[in-house]
Amino acid sequence: QVQLVESGGGLVQAGGSLRLSCAASGRTFSNVAMGWFRQAPGKEREFVAVINWNGGTTYYTDSVKGRFTISRDNAKNTVYLQMNSLKPEDTAVYYCAARYGGPVLAGRAYDYWGQGTQVTVSS
């Protein structure tokens, strides 16, 4: 079992930055792939970014490439999502998720989910 707790969300103006954190506890964190997903009001949950167990492989959805960076610190059992140049369309609840295995984009492949943190970008 892996427990995940997100933090770092908030209200920011367009063009601003936020850094989300996801703290993991429970079973070994260092051999799980970690993903970030988001869900805007009235929309389906969508993939944002994923990182493999050692940080050597990352994937991003096209809309955040060049603006968002996913990273992890296995010593702290934490994964981060640095979000720069935020846009109003980035407004959503952001969730982190974990899976034992390689980094994949499909949310259904993840076994553990956090409760989410709200990110609101004003224009």
JSON list of C-alpha atoms in Angstrom, two decimals:
[
{"chain": "A", "resi": 1, "resn": "GLN", "atom": "CA", "xyz": [0.00, 0.00, 0.00]},
{"chain": "A", "resi": 2, "resn": "VAL", "atom": "CA", "xyz": [1.20, 3.50, -0.87]},
{"chain": "A", "resi": 3, "resn": "GLN", "atom": "CA", "xyz": [-0.34, 6.64, 0.57]},
{"chain": "A", "resi": 4, "resn": "LEU", "atom": "CA", "xyz": [0.00, 9.86, -1.40]},
{"chain": "A", "resi": 5, "resn": "VAL", "atom": "CA", "xyz": [-0.57, 13.42, -0.21]},
{"chain": "A", "resi": 6, "resn": "GLU", "atom": "CA", "xyz": [-0.39, 16.37, -2.60]},
{"chain": "A", "resi": 7, "resn": "SER", "atom": "CA", "xyz": [0.37, 19.95, -1.61]},
{"chain": "A", "resi": 8, "resn": "GLY", "atom": "CA", "xyz": [1.36, 23.23, -3.19]},
{"chain": "A", "resi": 9, "resn": "GLY", "atom": "CA", "xyz": [-1.77, 24.15, -5.08]},
{"chain": "A", "resi": 10, "resn": "GLY", "atom": "CA", "xyz": [-3.31, 27.59, -4.95]},
{"chain": "A", "resi": 11, "resn": "LEU", "atom": "CA", "xyz": [-4.38, 30.66, -6.86]},
{"chain": "A", "resi": 12, "resn": "VAL", "atom": "CA", "xyz": [-1.91, 32.27, -9.23]},
{"chain": "A", "resi": 13, "resn": "GLN", "atom": "CA", "xyz": [-2.08, 34.79, -12.03]},
{"chain": "A", "resi": 14, "resn": "ALA", "atom": "CA", "xyz": [-1.47, 33.77, -15.61]},
{"chain": "A", "resi": 15, "resn": "GLY", "atom": "CA", "xyz": [2.26, 33.63, -16.29]},
{"chain": "A", "resi": 16, "resn": "GLY", "atom": "CA", "xyz": [3.03, 32.70, -12.71]},
{"chain": "A", "resi": 17, "resn": "SER", "atom": "CA", "xyz": [4.51, 29.55, -11.21]},
{"chain": "A", "resi": 18, "resn": "LEU", "atom": "CA", "xyz": [3.62, 26.90, -8.68]},
{"chain": "A", "resi": 19, "resn": "ARG", "atom": "CA", "xyz": [5.40, 23.81, -7.44]},
{"chain": "A", "resi": 20, "resn": "LEU", "atom": "CA", "xyz": [3.29, 20.84, -6.48]},
{"chain": "A", "resi": 21, "resn": "SER", "atom": "CA", "xyz": [4.61, 18.18, -4.15]},
{"chain": "A", "resi": 22, "resn": "CYS", "atom": "CA", "xyz": [3.42, 14.64, -3.58]},
{"chain": "A", "resi": 23, "resn": "ALA", "atom": "CA", "xyz": [4.65, 12.91, -0.45]},
{"chain": "A", "resi": 24, "resn": "ALA", "atom": "CA", "xyz": [4.48, 9.13, -0.41]},
{"chain": "A", "resi": 25, "resn": "SER", "atom": "CA", "xyz": [4.44, 6.76, 2.53]},
{"chain": "A", "resi": 26, "resn": "GLY", "atom": "CA", "xyz": [3.91, 3.08, 3.00]},
{"chain": "A", "resi": 27, "resn": "ARG", "atom": "CA", "xyz": [5.62, 0.60, 0.75]},
{"chain": "A", "resi": 28, "resn": "THR", "atom": "CA", "xyz": [8.91, 1.28, -0.99]},
{"chain": "A", "resi": 29, "resn": "PHE", "atom": "CA", "xyz": [8.72, 4.44, -3.05]},
{"chain": "A", "resi": 30, "resn": "SER", "atom": "CA", "xyz": [11.90, 4.15, -5.03]},
{"chain": "A", "resi": 31, "resn": "ASN", "atom": "CA", "xyz": [10.65, 1.43, -7.37]},
{"chain": "A", "resi": 32, "resn": "VAL", "atom": "CA", "xyz": [7.40, 3.04, -8.43]},
{"chain": "A", "resi": 33, "resn": "ALA", "atom": "CA", "xyz": [6.61, 5.23, -11.39]},
{"chain": "A", "resi": 34, "resn": "MET", "atom": "CA", "xyz": [4.88, 8.46, -10.41]},
{"chain": "A", "resi": 35, "resn": "GLY", "atom": "CA", "xyz": [2.42, 10.39, -12.50]},
{"chain": "A", "resi": 36, "resn": "TRP", "atom": "CA", "xyz": [0.57, 13.69, -12.32]},
{"chain": "A", "resi": 37, "resn": "PHE", "atom": "CA", "xyz": [-2.93, 13.96, -13.69]},
{"chain": "A", "resi": 38, "resn": "ARG", "atom": "CA", "xyz": [-5.47, 16.76, -13.65]},
{"chain": "A", "resi": 39, "resn": "GLN", "atom": "CA", "xyz": [-9.19, 17.19, -13.91]},
{"chain": "A", "resi": 40, "resn": "ALA", "atom": "CA", "xyz": [-10.86, 20.44, -14.81]},
{"chain": "A", "resi": 41, "resn": "PRO", "atom": "CA", "xyz": [-14.54, 21.12, -14.03]},
{"chain": "A", "resi": 42, "resn": "GLY", "atom": "CA", "xyz": [-16.78, 19.27, -16.45]},
{"chain": "A", "resi": 43, "resn": "LYS", "atom": "CA", "xyz": [-13.88, 17.49, -18.10]},
{"chain": "A", "resi": 44, "resn": "GLU", "atom": "CA", "xyz": [-12.36, 14.06, -17.86]},
{"chain": "A", "resi": 45, "resn": "ARG", "atom": "CA", "xyz": [-9.17, 13.43, -15.97]},
{"chain": "A", "resi": 46, "resn": "GLU", "atom": "CA", "xyz": [-6.13, 13.82, -18.19]},
{"chain": "A", "resi": 47, "resn": "PHE", "atom": "CA", "xyz": [-2.50, 12.82, -18.05]},
{"chain": "A", "resi": 48, "resn": "VAL", "atom": "CA", "xyz": [0.01, 15.59, -17.34]},
{"chain": "A", "resi": 49, "resn": "ALA", "atom": "CA", "xyz": [3.43, 14.04, -16.67]},
{"chain": "A", "resi": 50, "resn": "VAL", "atom": "CA", "xyz": [5.11, 10.87, -15.49]},
{"chain": "A", "resi": 51, "resn": "ILE", "atom": "CA", "xyz": [8.53, 9.92, -14.18]},
{"chain": "A", "resi": 52, "resn": "ASN", "atom": "CA", "xyz": [10.09, 6.50, -13.85]},
{"chain": "A", "resi": 53, "resn": "TRP", "atom": "CA", "xyz": [11.57, 5.06, -10.67]},
{"chain": "A", "resi": 54, "resn": "ASN", "atom": "CA", "xyz": [15.00, 6.71, -10.92]},
{"chain": "A", "resi": 55, "resn": "GLY", "atom": "CA", "xyz": [14.04, 9.90, -12.70]},
{"chain": "A", "resi": 56, "resn": "GLY", "atom": "CA", "xyz": [15.75, 8.90, -15.91]},
{"chain": "A", "resi": 57, "resn": "THR", "atom": "CA", "xyz": [12.61, 8.84, -18.02]},
{"chain": "A", "resi": 58, "resn": "THR", "atom": "CA", "xyz": [9.87, 11.44, -18.18]},
{"chain": "A", "resi": 59, "resn": "TYR", "atom": "CA", "xyz": [6.89, 12.05, -20.42]},
{"chain": "A", "resi": 60, "resn": "TYR", "atom": "CA", "xyz": [4.63, 15.07, -20.73]},
{"chain": "A", "resi": 61, "resn": "THR", "atom": "CA", "xyz": [1.39, 15.86, -22.41]},
{"chain": "A", "resi": 62, "resn": "ASP", "atom": "CA", "xyz": [1.95, 18.24, -25.31]},
{"chain": "A", "resi": 63, "resn": "SER", "atom": "CA", "xyz": [0.14, 21.17, -23.72]},
{"chain": "A", "resi": 64, "resn": "VAL", "atom": "CA", "xyz": [2.63, 21.41, -20.83]},
{"chain": "A", "resi": 65, "resn": "LYS", "atom": "CA", "xyz": [5.90, 20.60, -22.58]},
{"chain": "A", "resi": 66, "resn": "GLY", "atom": "CA", "xyz": [8.46, 23.31, -21.98]},
{"chain": "A", "resi": 67, "resn": "ARG", "atom": "CA", "xyz": [6.44, 24.75, -19.08]},
{"chain": "A", "resi": 68, "resn": "PHE", "atom": "CA", "xyz": [6.14, 21.91, -16.55]},
{"chain": "A", "resi": 69, "resn": "THR", "atom": "CA", "xyz": [8.90, 19.76, -15.09]},
{"chain": "A", "resi": 70, "resn": "ILE", "atom": "CA", "xyz": [8.40, 16.56, -13.13]},
{"chain": "A", "resi": 71, "resn": "SER", "atom": "CA", "xyz": [11.12, 15.40, -10.75]},
{"chain": "A", "resi": 72, "resn": "ARG", "atom": "CA", "xyz": [11.52, 13.17, -7.73]},
{"chain": "A", "resi": 73, "resn": "ASP", "atom": "CA", "xyz": [13.63, 12.81, -4.63]},
{"chain": "A", "resi": 74, "resn": "ASN", "atom": "CA", "xyz": [13.58, 9.18, -3.53]},
{"chain": "A", "resi": 75, "resn": "ALA", "atom": "CA", "xyz": [15.40, 10.02, -0.30]},
{"chain": "A", "resi": 76, "resn": "LYS", "atom": "CA", "xyz": [12.42, 12.19, 0.64]},
{"chain": "A", "resi": 77, "resn": "ASN", "atom": "CA", "xyz": [9.78, 9.93, -0.93]},
{"chain": "A", "resi": 78, "resn": "THR", "atom": "CA", "xyz": [8.51, 12.94, -2.83]},
{"chain": "A", "resi": 79, "resn": "VAL", "atom": "CA", "xyz": [7.69, 13.78, -6.41]},
{"chain": "A", "resi": 80, "resn": "TYR", "atom": "CA", "xyz": [7.37, 17.33, -7.67]},
{"chain": "A", "resi": 81, "resn": "LEU", "atom": "CA", "xyz": [5.68, 19.14, -10.51]},
{"chain": "A", "resi": 82, "resn": "GLN", "atom": "CA", "xyz": [7.20, 22.54, -11.24]},
{"chain": "A", "resi": 83, "resn": "MET", "atom": "CA", "xyz": [4.69, 24.55, -13.24]},
{"chain": "A", "resi": 84, "resn": "ASN", "atom": "CA", "xyz": [5.84, 27.72, -14.98]},
{"chain": "A", "resi": 85, "resn": "SER", "atom": "CA", "xyz": [4.14, 30.11, -17.38]},
{"chain": "A", "resi": 86, "resn": "LEU", "atom": "CA", "xyz": [0.78, 28.99, -16.10]},
{"chain": "A", "resi": 87, "resn": "LYS", "atom": "CA", "xyz": [-2.29, 29.58, -18.21]},
{"chain": "A", "resi": 88, "resn": "PRO", "atom": "CA", "xyz": [-5.97, 29.76, -17.25]},
{"chain": "A", "resi": 89, "resn": "GLU", "atom": "CA", "xyz": [-6.50, 26.45, -19.05]},
{"chain": "A", "resi": 90, "resn": "ASP", "atom": "CA", "xyz": [-4.19, 24.81, -16.51]},
{"chain": "A", "resi": 91, "resn": "THR", "atom": "CA", "xyz": [-6.85, 25.34, -13.87]},
{"chain": "A", "resi": 92, "resn": "ALA", "atom": "CA", "xyz": [-7.80, 21.95, -12.45]},
{"chain": "A", "resi": 93, "resn": "VAL", "atom": "CA", "xyz": [-7.49, 19.62, -9.51]},
{"chain": "A", "resi": 94, "resn": "TYR", "atom": "CA", "xyz": [-4.09, 17.98, -9.78]},
{"chain": "A", "resi": 95, "resn": "TYR", "atom": "CA", "xyz": [-3.59, 14.40, -8.61]},
{"chain": "A", "resi": 96, "resn": "CYS", "atom": "CA", "xyz": [-0.47, 12.36, -8.17]},
{"chain": "A", "resi": 97, "resn": "ALA", "atom": "CA", "xyz": [-0.55, 8.64, -8.71]},
{"chain": "A", "resi": 98, "resn": "ALA", "atom": "CA", "xyz": [1.79, 5.70, -8.28]},
{"chain": "A", "resi": 99, "resn": "ARG", "atom": "CA", "xyz": [2.25, 2.36, -9.97]},
{"chain": "A", "resi": 100, "resn": "TYR", "atom": "CA", "xyz": [4.71, -0.49, -9.61]},
{"chain": "A", "resi": 101, "resn": "GLY", "atom": "CA", "xyz": [6.16, -0.74, -13.07]},
{"chain": "A", "resi": 102, "resn": "GLY", "atom": "CA", "xyz": [7.23, 1.49, -15.91]},
{"chain": "A", "resi": 103, "resn": "PRO", "atom": "CA", "xyz": [6.00, 5.01, -16.62]},
{"chain": "A", "resi": 104, "resn": "VAL", "atom": "CA", "xyz": [2.74, 4.93, -18.54]},
{"chain": "A", "resi": 105, "resn": "LEU", "atom": "CA", "xyz": [0.25, 7.58, -19.53]},
{"chain": "A", "resi": 106, "resn": "ALA", "atom": "CA", "xyz": [-3.01, 5.78, -18.85]},
{"chain": "A", "resi": 107, "resn": "GLY", "atom": "CA", "xyz": [-4.56, 6.65, -15.53]},
{"chain": "A", "resi": 108, "resn": "ARG", "atom": "CA", "xyz": [-6.22, 3.25, -15.27]},
{"chain": "A", "resi": 109, "resn": "ALA", "atom": "CA", "xyz": [-2.75, 1.68, -14.96]},
{"chain": "A", "resi": 110, "resn": "TYR", "atom": "CA", "xyz": [-2.08, 3.42, -11.65]},
{"chain": "A", "resi": 111, "resn": "ASP", "atom": "CA", "xyz": [-2.82, 1.68, -8.39]},
{"chain": "A", "resi": 112, "resn": "TYR", "atom": "CA", "xyz": [-2.60, 4.51, -5.87]},
{"chain": "A", "resi": 113, "resn": "TRP", "atom": "CA", "xyz": [-3.94, 8.05, -5.95]},
{"chain": "A", "resi": 114, "resn": "GLY", "atom": "CA", "xyz": [-3.77, 11.12, -3.78]},
{"chain": "A", "resi": 115, "resn": "GLN", "atom": "CA", "xyz": [-6.72, 13.31, -2.84]},
{"chain": "A", "resi": 116, "resn": "GLY", "atom": "CA", "xyz": [-5.76, 16.11, -5.17]},
{"chain": "A", "resi": 117, "resn": "THR", "atom": "CA", "xyz": [-4.79, 19.75, -4.86]},
{"chain": "A", "resi": 118, "resn": "GLN", "atom": "CA", "xyz": [-6.57, 22.64, -6.54]},
{"chain": "A", "resi": 119, "resn": "VAL", "atom": "CA", "xyz": [-4.69, 24.87, -8.97]},
{"chain": "A", "resi": 120, "resn": "THR", "atom": "CA", "xyz": [-6.46, 27.99, -10.17]},
{"chain": "A", "resi": 121, "resn": "VAL", "atom": "CA", "xyz": [-4.91, 30.31, -12.73]},
{"chain": "A", "resi": 122, "resn": "SER", "atom": "CA", "xyz": [-6.57, 33.68, -13.15]},
{"chain": "A", "resi": 123, "resn": "SER", "atom": "CA", "xyz": [-6.38, 35.67, -16.37]}
]
